[in-house]
Structures are given as C-alpha cells and as structure tokens.
mmCIF file of C-alpha atoms in Angstrom:
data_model
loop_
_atom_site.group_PDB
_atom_site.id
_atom_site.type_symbol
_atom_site.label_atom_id
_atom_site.label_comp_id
_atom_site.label_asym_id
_atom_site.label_seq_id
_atom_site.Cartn_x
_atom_site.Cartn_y
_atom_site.Cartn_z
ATOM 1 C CA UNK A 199 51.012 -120.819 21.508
ATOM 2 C CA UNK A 200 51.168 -123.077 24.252
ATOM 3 C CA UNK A 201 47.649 -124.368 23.611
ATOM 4 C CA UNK A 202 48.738 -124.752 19.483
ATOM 5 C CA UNK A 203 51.635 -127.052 21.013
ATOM 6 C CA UNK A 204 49.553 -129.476 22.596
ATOM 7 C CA UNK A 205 47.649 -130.389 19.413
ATOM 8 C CA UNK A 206 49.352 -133.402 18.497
ATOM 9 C CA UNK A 207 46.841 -135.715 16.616
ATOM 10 C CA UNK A 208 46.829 -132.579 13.936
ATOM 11 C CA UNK A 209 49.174 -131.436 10.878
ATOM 12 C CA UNK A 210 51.011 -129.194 12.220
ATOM 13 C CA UNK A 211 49.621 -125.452 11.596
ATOM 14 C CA UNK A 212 50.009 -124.035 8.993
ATOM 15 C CA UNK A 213 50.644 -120.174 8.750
ATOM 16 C CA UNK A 214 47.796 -118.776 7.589
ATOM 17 C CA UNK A 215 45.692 -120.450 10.135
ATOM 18 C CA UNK A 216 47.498 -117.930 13.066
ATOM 19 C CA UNK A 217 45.983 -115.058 11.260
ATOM 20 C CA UNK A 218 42.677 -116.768 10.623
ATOM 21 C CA UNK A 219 42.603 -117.304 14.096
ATOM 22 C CA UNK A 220 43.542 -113.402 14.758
ATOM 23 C CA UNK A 221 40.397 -112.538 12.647
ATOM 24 C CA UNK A 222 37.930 -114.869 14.041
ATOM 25 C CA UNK A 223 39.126 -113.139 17.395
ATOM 26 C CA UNK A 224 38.999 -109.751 16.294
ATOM 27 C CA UNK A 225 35.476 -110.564 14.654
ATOM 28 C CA UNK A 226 33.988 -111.543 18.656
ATOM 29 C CA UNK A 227 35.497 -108.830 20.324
ATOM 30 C CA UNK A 228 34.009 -106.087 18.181
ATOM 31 C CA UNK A 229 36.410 -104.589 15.666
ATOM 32 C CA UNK A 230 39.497 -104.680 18.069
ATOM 33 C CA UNK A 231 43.150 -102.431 17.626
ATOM 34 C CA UNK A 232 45.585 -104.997 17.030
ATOM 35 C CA UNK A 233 48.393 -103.485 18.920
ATOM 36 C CA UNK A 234 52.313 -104.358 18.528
ATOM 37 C CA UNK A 235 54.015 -105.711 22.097
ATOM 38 C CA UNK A 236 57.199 -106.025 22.918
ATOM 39 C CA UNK A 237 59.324 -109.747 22.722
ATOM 40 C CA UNK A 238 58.374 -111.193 26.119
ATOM 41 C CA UNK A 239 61.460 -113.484 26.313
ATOM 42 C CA UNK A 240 63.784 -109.977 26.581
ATOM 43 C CA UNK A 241 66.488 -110.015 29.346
ATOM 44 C CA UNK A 242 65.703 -108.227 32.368
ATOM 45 C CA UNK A 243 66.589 -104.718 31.775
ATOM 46 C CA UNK A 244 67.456 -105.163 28.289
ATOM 47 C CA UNK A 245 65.809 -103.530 25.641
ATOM 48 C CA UNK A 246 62.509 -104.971 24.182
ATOM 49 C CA UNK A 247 62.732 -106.308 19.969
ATOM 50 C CA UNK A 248 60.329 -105.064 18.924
ATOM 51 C CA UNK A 249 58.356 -108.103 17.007
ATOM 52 C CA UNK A 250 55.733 -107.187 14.380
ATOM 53 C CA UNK A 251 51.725 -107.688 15.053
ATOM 54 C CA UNK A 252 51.806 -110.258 12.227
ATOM 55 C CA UNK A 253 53.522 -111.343 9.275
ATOM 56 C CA UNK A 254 51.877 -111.190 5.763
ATOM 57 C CA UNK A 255 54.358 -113.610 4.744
ATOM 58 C CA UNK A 256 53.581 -115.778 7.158
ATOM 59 C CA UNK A 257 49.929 -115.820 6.325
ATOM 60 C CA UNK A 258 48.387 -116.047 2.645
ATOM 61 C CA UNK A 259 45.694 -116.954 3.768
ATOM 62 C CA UNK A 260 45.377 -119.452 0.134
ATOM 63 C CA UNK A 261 43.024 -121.990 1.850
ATOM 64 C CA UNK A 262 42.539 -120.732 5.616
ATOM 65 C CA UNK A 263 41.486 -123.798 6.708
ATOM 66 C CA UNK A 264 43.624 -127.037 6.035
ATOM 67 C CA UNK A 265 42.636 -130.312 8.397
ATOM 68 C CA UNK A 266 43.346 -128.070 11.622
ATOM 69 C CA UNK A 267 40.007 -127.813 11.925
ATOM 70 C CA UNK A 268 37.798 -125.109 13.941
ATOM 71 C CA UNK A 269 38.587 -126.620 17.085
ATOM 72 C CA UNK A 270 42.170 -125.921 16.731
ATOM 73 C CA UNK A 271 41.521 -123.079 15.405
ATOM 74 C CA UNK A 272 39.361 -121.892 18.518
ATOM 75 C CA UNK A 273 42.704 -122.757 20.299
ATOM 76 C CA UNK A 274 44.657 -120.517 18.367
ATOM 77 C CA UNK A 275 41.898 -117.700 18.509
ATOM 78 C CA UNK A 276 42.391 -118.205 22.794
ATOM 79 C CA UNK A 277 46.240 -117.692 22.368
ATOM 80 C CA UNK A 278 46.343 -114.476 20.211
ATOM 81 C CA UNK A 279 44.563 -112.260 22.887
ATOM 82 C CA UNK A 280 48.164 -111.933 24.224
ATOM 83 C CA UNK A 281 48.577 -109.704 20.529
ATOM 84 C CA UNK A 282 45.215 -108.564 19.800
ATOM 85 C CA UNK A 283 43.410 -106.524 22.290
ATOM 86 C CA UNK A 284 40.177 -104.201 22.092
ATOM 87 C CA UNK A 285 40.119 -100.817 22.279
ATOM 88 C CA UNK A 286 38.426 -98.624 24.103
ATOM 89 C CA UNK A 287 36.528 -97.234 20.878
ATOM 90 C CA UNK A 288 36.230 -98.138 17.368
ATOM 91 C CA UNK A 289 38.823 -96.688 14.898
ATOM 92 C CA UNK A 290 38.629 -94.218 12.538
ATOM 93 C CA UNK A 291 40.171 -93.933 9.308
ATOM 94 C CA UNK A 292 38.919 -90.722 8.841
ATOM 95 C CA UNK A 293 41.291 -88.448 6.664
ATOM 96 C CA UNK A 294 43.011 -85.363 8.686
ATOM 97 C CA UNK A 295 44.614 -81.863 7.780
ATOM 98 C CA UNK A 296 47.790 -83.057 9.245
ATOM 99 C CA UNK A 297 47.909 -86.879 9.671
ATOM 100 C CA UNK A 298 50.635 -88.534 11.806
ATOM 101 C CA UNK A 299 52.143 -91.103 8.878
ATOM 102 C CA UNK A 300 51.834 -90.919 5.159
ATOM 103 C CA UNK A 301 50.462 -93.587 2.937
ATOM 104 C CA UNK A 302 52.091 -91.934 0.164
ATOM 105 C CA UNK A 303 54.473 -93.799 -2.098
ATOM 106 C CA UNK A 304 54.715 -93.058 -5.535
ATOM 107 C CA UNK A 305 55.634 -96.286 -7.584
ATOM 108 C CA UNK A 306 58.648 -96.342 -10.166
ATOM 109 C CA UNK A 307 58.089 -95.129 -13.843
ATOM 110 C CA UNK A 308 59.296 -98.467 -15.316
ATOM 111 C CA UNK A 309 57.211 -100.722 -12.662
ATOM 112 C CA UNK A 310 56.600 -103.900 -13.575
ATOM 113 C CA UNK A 311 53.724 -104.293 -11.623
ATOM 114 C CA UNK A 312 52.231 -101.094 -12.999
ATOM 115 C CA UNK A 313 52.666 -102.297 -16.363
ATOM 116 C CA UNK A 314 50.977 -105.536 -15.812
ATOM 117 C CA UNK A 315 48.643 -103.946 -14.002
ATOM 118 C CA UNK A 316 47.547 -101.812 -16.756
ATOM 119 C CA UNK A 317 47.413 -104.330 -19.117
ATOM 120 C CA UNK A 318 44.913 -106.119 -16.846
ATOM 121 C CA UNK A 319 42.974 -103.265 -17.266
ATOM 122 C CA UNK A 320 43.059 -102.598 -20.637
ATOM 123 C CA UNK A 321 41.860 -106.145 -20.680
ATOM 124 C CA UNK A 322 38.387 -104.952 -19.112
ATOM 125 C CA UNK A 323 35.130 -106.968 -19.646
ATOM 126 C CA UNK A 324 32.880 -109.131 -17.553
ATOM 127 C CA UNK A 325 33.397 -111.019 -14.441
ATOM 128 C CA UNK A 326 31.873 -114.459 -14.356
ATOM 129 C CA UNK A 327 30.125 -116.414 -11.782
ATOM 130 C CA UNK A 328 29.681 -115.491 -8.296
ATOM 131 C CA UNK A 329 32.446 -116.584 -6.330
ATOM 132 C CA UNK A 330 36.203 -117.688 -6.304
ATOM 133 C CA UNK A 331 37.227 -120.953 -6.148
ATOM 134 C CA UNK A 332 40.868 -121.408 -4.479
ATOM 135 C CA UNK A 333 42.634 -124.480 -4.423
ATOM 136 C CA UNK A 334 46.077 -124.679 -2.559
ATOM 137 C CA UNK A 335 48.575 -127.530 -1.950
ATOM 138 C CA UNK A 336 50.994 -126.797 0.599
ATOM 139 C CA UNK A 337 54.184 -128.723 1.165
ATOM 140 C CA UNK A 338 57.523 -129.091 3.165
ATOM 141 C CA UNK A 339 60.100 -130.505 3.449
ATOM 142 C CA UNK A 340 59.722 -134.328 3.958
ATOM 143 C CA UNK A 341 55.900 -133.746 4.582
ATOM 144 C CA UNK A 342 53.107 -134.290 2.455
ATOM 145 C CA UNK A 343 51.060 -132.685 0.126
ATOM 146 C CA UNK A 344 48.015 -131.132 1.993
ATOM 147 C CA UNK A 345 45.384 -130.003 -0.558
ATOM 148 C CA UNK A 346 42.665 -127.072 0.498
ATOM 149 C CA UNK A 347 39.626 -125.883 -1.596
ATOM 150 C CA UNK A 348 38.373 -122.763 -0.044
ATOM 151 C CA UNK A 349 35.309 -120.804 -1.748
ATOM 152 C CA UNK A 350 34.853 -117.174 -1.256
ATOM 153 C CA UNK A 351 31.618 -115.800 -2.265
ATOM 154 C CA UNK A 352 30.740 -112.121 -3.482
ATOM 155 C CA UNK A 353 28.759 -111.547 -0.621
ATOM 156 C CA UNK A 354 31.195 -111.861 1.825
ATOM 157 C CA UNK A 355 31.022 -115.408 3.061
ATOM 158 C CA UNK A 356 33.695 -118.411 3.180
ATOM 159 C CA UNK A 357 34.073 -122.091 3.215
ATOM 160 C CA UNK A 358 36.732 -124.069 3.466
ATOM 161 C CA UNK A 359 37.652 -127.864 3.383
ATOM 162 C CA UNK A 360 40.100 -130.555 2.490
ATOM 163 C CA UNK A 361 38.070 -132.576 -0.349
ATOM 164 C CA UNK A 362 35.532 -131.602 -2.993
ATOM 165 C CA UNK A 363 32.924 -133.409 -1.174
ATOM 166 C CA UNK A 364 33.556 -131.890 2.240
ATOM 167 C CA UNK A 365 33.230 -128.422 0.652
ATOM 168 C CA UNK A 366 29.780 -128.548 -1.344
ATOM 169 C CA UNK A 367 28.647 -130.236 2.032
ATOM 170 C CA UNK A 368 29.790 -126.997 3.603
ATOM 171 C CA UNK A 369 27.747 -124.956 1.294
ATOM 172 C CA UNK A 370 24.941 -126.907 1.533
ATOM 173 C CA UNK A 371 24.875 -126.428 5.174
ATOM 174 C CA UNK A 372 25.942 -122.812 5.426
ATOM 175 C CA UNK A 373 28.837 -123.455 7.399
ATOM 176 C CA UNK A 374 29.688 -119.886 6.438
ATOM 177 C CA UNK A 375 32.715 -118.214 8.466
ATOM 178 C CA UNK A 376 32.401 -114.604 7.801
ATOM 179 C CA UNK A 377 35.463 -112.405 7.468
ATOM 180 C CA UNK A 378 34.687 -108.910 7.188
ATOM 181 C CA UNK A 379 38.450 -108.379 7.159
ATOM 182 C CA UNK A 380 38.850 -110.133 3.748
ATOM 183 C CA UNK A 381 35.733 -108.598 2.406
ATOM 184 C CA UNK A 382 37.276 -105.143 3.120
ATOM 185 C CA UNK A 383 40.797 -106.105 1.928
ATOM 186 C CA UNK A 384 38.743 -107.149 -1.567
ATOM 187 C CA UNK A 385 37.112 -103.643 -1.386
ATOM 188 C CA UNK A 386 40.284 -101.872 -0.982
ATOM 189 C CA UNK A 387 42.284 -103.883 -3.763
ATOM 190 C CA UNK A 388 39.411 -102.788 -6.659
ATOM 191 C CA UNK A 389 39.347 -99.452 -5.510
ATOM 192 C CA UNK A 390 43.112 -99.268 -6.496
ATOM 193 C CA UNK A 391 42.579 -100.707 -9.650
ATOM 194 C CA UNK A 392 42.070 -97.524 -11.110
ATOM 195 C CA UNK A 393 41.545 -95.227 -8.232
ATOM 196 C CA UNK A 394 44.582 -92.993 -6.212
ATOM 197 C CA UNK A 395 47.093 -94.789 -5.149
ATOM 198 C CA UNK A 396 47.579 -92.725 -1.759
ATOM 199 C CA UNK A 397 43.896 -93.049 -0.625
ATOM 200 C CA UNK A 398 44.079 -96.721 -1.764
ATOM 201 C CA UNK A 399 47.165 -97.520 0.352
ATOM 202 C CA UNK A 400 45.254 -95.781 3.403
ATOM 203 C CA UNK A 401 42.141 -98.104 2.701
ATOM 204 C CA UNK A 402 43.499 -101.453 2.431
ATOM 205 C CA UNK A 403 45.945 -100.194 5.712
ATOM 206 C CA UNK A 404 42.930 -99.672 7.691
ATOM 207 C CA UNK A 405 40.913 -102.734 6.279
ATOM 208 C CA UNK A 406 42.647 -104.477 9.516
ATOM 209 C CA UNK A 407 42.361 -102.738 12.907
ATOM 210 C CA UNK A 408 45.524 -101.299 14.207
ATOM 211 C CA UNK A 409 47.073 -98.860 15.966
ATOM 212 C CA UNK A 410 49.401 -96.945 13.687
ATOM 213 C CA UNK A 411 46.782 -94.050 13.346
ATOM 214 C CA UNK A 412 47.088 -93.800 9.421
ATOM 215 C CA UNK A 413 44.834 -90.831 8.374
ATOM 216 C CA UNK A 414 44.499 -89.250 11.816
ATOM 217 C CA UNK A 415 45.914 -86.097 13.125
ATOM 218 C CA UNK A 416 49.119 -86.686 15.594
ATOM 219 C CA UNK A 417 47.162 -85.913 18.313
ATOM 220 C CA UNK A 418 44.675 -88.933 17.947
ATOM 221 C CA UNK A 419 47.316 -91.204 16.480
ATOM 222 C CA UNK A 420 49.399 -90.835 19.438
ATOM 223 C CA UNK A 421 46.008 -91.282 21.760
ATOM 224 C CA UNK A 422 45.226 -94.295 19.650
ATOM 225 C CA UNK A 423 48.700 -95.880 20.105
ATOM 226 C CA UNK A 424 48.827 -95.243 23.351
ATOM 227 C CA UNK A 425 45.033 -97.192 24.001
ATOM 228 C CA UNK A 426 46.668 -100.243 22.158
ATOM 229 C CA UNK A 427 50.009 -99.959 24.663
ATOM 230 C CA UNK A 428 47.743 -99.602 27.653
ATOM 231 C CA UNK A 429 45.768 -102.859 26.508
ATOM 232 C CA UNK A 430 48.689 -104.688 25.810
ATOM 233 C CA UNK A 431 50.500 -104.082 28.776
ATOM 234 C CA UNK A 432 47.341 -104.926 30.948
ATOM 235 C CA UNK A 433 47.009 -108.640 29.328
ATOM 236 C CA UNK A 434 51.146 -108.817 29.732
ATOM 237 C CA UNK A 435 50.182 -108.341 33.505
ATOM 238 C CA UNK A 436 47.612 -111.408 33.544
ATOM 239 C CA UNK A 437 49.493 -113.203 31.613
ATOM 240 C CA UNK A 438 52.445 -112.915 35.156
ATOM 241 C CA UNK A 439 54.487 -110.333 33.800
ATOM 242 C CA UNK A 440 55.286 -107.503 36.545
ATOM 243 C CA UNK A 441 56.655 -104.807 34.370
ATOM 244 C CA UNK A 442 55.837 -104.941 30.773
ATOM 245 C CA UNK A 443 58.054 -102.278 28.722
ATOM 246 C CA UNK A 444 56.023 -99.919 26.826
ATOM 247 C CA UNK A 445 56.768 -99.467 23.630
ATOM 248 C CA UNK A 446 56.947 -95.598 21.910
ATOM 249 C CA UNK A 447 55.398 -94.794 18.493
ATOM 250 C CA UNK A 448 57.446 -95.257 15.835
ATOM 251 C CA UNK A 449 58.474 -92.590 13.323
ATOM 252 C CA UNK A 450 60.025 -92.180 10.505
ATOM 253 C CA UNK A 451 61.437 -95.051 8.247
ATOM 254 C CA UNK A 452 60.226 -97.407 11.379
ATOM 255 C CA UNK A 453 56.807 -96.360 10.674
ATOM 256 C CA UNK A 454 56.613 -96.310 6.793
ATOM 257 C CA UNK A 455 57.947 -99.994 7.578
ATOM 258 C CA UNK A 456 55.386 -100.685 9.983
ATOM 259 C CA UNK A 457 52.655 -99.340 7.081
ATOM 260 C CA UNK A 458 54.017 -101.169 4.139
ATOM 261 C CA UNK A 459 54.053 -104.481 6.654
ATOM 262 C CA UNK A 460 50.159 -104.004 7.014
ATOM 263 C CA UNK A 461 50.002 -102.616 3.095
ATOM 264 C CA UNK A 462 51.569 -105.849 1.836
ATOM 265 C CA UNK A 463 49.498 -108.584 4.207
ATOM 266 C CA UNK A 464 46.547 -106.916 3.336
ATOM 267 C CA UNK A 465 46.948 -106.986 0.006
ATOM 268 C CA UNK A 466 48.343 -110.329 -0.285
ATOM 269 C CA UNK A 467 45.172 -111.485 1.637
ATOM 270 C CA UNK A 468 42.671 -109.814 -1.398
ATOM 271 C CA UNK A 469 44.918 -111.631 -4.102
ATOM 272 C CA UNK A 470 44.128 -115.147 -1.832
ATOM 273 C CA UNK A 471 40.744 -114.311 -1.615
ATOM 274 C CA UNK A 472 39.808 -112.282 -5.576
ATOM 275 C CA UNK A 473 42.780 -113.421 -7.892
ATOM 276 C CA UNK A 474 40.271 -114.722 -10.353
ATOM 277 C CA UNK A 475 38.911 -111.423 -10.308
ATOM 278 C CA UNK A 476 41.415 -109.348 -12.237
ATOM 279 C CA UNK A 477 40.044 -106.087 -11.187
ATOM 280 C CA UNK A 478 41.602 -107.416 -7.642
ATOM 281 C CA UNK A 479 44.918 -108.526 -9.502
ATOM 282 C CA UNK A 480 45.560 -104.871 -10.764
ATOM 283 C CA UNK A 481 44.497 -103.120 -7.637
ATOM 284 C CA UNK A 482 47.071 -105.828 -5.813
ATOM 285 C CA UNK A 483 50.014 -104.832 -8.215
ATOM 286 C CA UNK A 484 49.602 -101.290 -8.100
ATOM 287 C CA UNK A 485 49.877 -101.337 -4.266
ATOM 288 C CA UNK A 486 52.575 -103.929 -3.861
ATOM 289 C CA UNK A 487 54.757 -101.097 -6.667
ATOM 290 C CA UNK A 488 54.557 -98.931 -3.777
ATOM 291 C CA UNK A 489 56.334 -100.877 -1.597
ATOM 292 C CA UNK A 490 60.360 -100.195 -2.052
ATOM 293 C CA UNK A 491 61.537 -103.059 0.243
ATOM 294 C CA UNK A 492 59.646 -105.899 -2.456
ATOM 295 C CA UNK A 493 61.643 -106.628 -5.541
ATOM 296 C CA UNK A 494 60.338 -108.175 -8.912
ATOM 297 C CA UNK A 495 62.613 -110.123 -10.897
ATOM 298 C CA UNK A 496 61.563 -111.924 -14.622
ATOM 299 C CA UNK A 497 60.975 -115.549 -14.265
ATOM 300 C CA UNK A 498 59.728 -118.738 -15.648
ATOM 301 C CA UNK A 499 57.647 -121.134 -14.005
ATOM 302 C CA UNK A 500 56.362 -124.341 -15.658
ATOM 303 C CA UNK A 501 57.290 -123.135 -19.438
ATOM 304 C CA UNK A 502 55.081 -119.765 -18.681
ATOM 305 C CA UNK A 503 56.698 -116.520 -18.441
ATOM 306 C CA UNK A 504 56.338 -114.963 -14.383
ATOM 307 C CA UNK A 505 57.393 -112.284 -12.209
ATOM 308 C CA UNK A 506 59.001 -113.182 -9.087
ATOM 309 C CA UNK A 507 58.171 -110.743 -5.705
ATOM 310 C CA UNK A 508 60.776 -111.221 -3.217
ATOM 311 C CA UNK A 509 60.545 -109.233 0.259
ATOM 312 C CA UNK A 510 63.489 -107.734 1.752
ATOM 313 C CA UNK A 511 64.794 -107.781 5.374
ATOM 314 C CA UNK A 512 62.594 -104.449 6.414
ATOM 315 C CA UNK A 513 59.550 -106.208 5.850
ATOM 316 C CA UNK A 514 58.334 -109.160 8.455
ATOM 317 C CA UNK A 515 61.102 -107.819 10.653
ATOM 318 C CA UNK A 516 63.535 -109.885 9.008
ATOM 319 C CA UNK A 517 62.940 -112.945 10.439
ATOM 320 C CA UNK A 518 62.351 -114.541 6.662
ATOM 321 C CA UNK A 519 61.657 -113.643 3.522
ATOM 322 C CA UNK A 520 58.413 -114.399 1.337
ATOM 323 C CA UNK A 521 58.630 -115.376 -2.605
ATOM 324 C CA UNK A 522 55.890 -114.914 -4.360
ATOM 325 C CA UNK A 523 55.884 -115.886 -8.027
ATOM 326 C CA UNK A 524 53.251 -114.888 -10.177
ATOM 327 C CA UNK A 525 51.683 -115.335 -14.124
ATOM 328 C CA UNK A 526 53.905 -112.588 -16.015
ATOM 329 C CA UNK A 527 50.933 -111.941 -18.451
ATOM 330 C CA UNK A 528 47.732 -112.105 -16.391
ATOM 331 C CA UNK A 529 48.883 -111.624 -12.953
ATOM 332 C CA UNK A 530 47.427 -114.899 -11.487
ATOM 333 C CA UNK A 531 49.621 -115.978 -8.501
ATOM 334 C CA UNK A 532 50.953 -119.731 -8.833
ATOM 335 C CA UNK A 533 52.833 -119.890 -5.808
ATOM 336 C CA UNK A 534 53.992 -118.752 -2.484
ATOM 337 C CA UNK A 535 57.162 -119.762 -0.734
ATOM 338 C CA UNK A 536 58.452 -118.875 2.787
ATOM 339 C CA UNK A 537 61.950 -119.162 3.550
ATOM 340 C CA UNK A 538 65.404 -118.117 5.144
ATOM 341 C CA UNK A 539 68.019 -115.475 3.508
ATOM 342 C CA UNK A 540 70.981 -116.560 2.713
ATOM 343 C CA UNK A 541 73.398 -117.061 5.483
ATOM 344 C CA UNK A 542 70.375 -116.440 7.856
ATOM 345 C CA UNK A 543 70.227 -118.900 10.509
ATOM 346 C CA UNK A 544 67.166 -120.597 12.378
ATOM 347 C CA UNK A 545 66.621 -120.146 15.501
ATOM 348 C CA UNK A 546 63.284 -121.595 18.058
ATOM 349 C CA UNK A 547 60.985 -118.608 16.614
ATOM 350 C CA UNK A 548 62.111 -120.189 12.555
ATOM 351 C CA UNK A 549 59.438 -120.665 10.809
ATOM 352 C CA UNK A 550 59.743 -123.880 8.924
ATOM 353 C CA UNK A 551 59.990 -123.483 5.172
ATOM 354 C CA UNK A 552 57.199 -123.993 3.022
ATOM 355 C CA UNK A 553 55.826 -123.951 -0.749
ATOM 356 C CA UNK A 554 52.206 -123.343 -1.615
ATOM 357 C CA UNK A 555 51.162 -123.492 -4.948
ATOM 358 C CA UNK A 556 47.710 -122.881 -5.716
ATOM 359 C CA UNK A 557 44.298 -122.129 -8.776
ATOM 360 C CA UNK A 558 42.089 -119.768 -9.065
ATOM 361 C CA UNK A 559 39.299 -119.707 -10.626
ATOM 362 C CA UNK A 560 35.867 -118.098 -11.143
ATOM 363 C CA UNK A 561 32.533 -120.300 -10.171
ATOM 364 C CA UNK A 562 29.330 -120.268 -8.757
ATOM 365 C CA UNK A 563 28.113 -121.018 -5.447
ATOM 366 C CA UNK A 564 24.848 -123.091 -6.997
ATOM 367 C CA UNK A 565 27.877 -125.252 -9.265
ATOM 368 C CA UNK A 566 29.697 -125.488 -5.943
ATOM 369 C CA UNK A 567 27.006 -126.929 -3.935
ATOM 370 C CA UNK A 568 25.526 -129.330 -6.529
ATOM 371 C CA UNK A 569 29.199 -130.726 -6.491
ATOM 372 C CA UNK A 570 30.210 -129.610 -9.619
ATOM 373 C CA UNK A 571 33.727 -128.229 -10.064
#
C-alpha cells in the first residue's frame, strides 16, 4: 500500500486492480493459500479485527486494467504478499466424509434469482463468437469518466486497454495476461447453471486459493488454516512486527460468512468476465440466491425493468456495501456501485464511492484484432 501511494502521475486505483494484482501474485508463486491476518494497526494488547482477505465488492473486476498500467500494477502485486502467502502444499478441494464447513444453502422458494435464472435457461440455444467483450466506465465523484474495454477469450486469455485501438493492438501482439482464477470462476458459474447447488458453491469457493478448508475433513482444515496463520505471521515478522496475534478458525455463522464472502467475489468475478454468456448469468444467480445476507429488490434502470442486489453488513465485513443492479429479464448486469450505509461514517480505510456501469457482449477474437467492434 505504501508503494500504491507513491504513484502519483496515475488515476488513482481503482478497486478491482488490488485483486488483479492479488492474482497476478498468486499466479508466480504457484497456486498460493490466501490466508486472512489480523488488522496490523490494533492497540497493543487489544484484540485483533479481524479484516477479510478481500472484498468482492471492492473488486468486479469489469475492466481489470484501467490506465494504471502493469507497472503499477507490479507495485500492487509487491504490496499484497503482506495478505497472500504460499503454502507449504497445494490445496485440495477434495470432498470428505465429514468436512469442517458446509457449502450448503438452500435458496428461497420464491427467489428471484432462481426464477430469472430459469428463465435464462429455458431460453437455451447457441453461444456466439469466441470471446466476451466488456466495456466499463467507472466514475466518482467530481472525477472523470474512465472508459475500459477488456476482452476475455474462451481459452482462457485476457486483454485489457483504455481505447479500441490500444486493445486490437493488444491482441495482435499477444499481450495475453492469463488468469487461471477467472477461467475457473467461469467453470464453476456454468456448472451451476443446471448442476447442484451444494457442489457448485464448493467449486466456485475453491476456484480461489484459501484457507477455509471447504470440502476437507476437520482435521486437514484445521492443518490447512493453521499453514496459512504460520505464513502470515512469518511475513508480519519481516515486515517489523514482534508479536503478530494469531488468529483461530472461525466457526459457525463466522465461517458461513467467511464462505459466502469468497462465494459472492467469485461469482461476481465470472459475471465480469462471461455475462454475455447466459449459461454464466444463470449459474451466477443461482449461487448469489444462496447467499442470505444479499437482498434483491425490483427496479428500473434507464426505462428497463431490473433487479437490484444489495449486500448487507455480514458481507465485506461491513466496511461498505455493494449495489449491483442488473437486466430484470435477461440477467445482464448494467452497473455496479460501491458505497457507505446509511449513517455509516468514513474513516482512513473508506473506500471512496464509485459507479461502474458497463456492456457485454459476445465477439470474436479475429473481429477484435482486425479492429472491428
């Protein structure tokens, strides 16, 4: 963070570009557990806040990578060792006969999101093209408009830019960032399409590394968190600190918070990445239903009918709540918008509000590089 406040001939960051940064990281140090540490700016001898891994709010990742830039980006990579450590071994999703935290969640009869959902796929037939095309415009308050076009191919790969030009350029050269986080995210969201909603909610869990042990036994949950604790408080001690706290497994409602945090991100990150696939859309929906602490409210938006998906104080450990407003009929998200609850105040840690509105839309990476949109 201190290296992302010395960039001063940039826009400032925006918040997708932390956990871009995260997964570039992750990527070089060979599928790492991203581990939860304790707030390092506690009083001495008071108990730790616990502050989450990451935010999903914070991150829809909607064009990933603005005008920061990789450079900055690299910067940002540097900083969130501090929350993103390897493990010792790789991690295992593997199912157990008695697993330490349940992905189970059964979504309401009268669901919106299951409704739409269903209707999506009742809608069935063909996908076009080979790619997405996403187009965001971000903007606060007494800023400007900043305009990405990110493309994110079938296969996997992803490239980003601020103009039209810039991007089949990008193409052209195969300036190709891979993110094997995103492709699994994808995976997991078209799985739940149609597939079990418990095994779904495991998968797109696990599509990030992380220590909550979802689908192990208690035994090797406990060992796993306990890996991530033991990294975490080793880079605390580099980074000066004498006596890092340790912080103990949660349980309970802690947890299921903890796994609908991950559940929502995740999922949020396949509807940036495959909205204009609407096998993603309905495999999205059906896992955000399982998620008690986001509410969905009727809306209109432009003239068009929408749902509105509000998070609640449990999620992002209340330090703001996301809006996410989406097409009532088709599921396509139009916008994203990060901001305070009522009568909450800001403090240092506030992150500034924000509105991203963005298009999907279904392309092909030959169109793409010839330059036509």
């Amino acid at each position: 963070m201190d290296l992302v406040s010395q960039l001063k001939d940039v826009p400032p960051l925006r918040p997708e570009a932390y956990e871009r940064a995260r997964t570039t990281l992750g990527a070089a140090m060979a599928e790492p557990v991203a581990v939860r540490v304790p707030d390092l700016v506690a009083a001495s001898g008071a108990t730790p806040v616990r502050r989450e891994r990451f935010s999903w709010a914070r991150n829809l990742r909607v064009g990933v990578f603005g005008k920061v830039g990789i450079g900055a980006v690299g910067a940002v990579a540097a900083a969130a060792a501090v929350v993103s450590v390897a493990s010792s071994g790789p991690h295992s999703a593997a199912p157990a006969k008695s697993v330490a935290g349940s992905a189970a969640q059964s979504p309401a009869v009268a669901s919106k999101l299951v409704s739409l959902a269903d209707d999506i796929n009742a809608g069935g037939g063909s996908v076009s093209g080979d790619a997405s095309l996403v187009i965001s415009t971000q903007t606060t308050p007494g800023g400007k408009p900043d305009v990405t076009y990110s493309l994110y191919t079938d296969s996997g790969e992803l490239y980003g830019s601020d103009t039209e030009r810039a991007l089949s350029a990008a193409v052209a050269h195969h300036q190709n960032l891979p993110d094997p986080v995103g492709v699994r995210d994808v995976a997991a969201a078209r799985y739940a399409a149609t597939g079990d909603l418990v095994k779904a909610r495991e998968q797109m869990v696990n599509a990030t590394p992380n220590d909550l042990g979802l689908g192990l036994s208690p035994a090797a949950a406990q060992e796993a968190w306990d890996k991530g604790q033991a990294q975490a408080r080793k880079i605390m001690q580099e980074k000066g600190i004498k006596n890092p706290p340790v912080l103990p497994r949660p349980t309970g409602k802690a947890l299921q918070d903890d796994i609908n945090n991950d559940l929502l991100f995740n999922s949020v990150n396949a509807l940036s990445y495959g909205a204009a696939n609407p096998e993603v859309r309905a495999g999205v929906l059906r896992l955000i239903s399982t998620i008690p602490d986001v509410t969905v409210a009727d809306s209109t938006t432009g003239g068009q009918p929408t749902l509105t998906l509000a998070t609640g104080p449990a999620l992002n450990n209340g330090d703001g709540q996301e809006v996410i407003t989406v097409n009532a009929d088709t599921g396509m998200p139009i916008s994203s918008e990060w901001k305070l609850f009522p009568g909450q105040k800001p403090s240092s840690e506030t992150i500034p509000p924000a509105v991203e509105t963005f298009q999907s839309s279904r392309v092909t990476v030959a169109d793409i590089k010839a330059g036509k949109f």
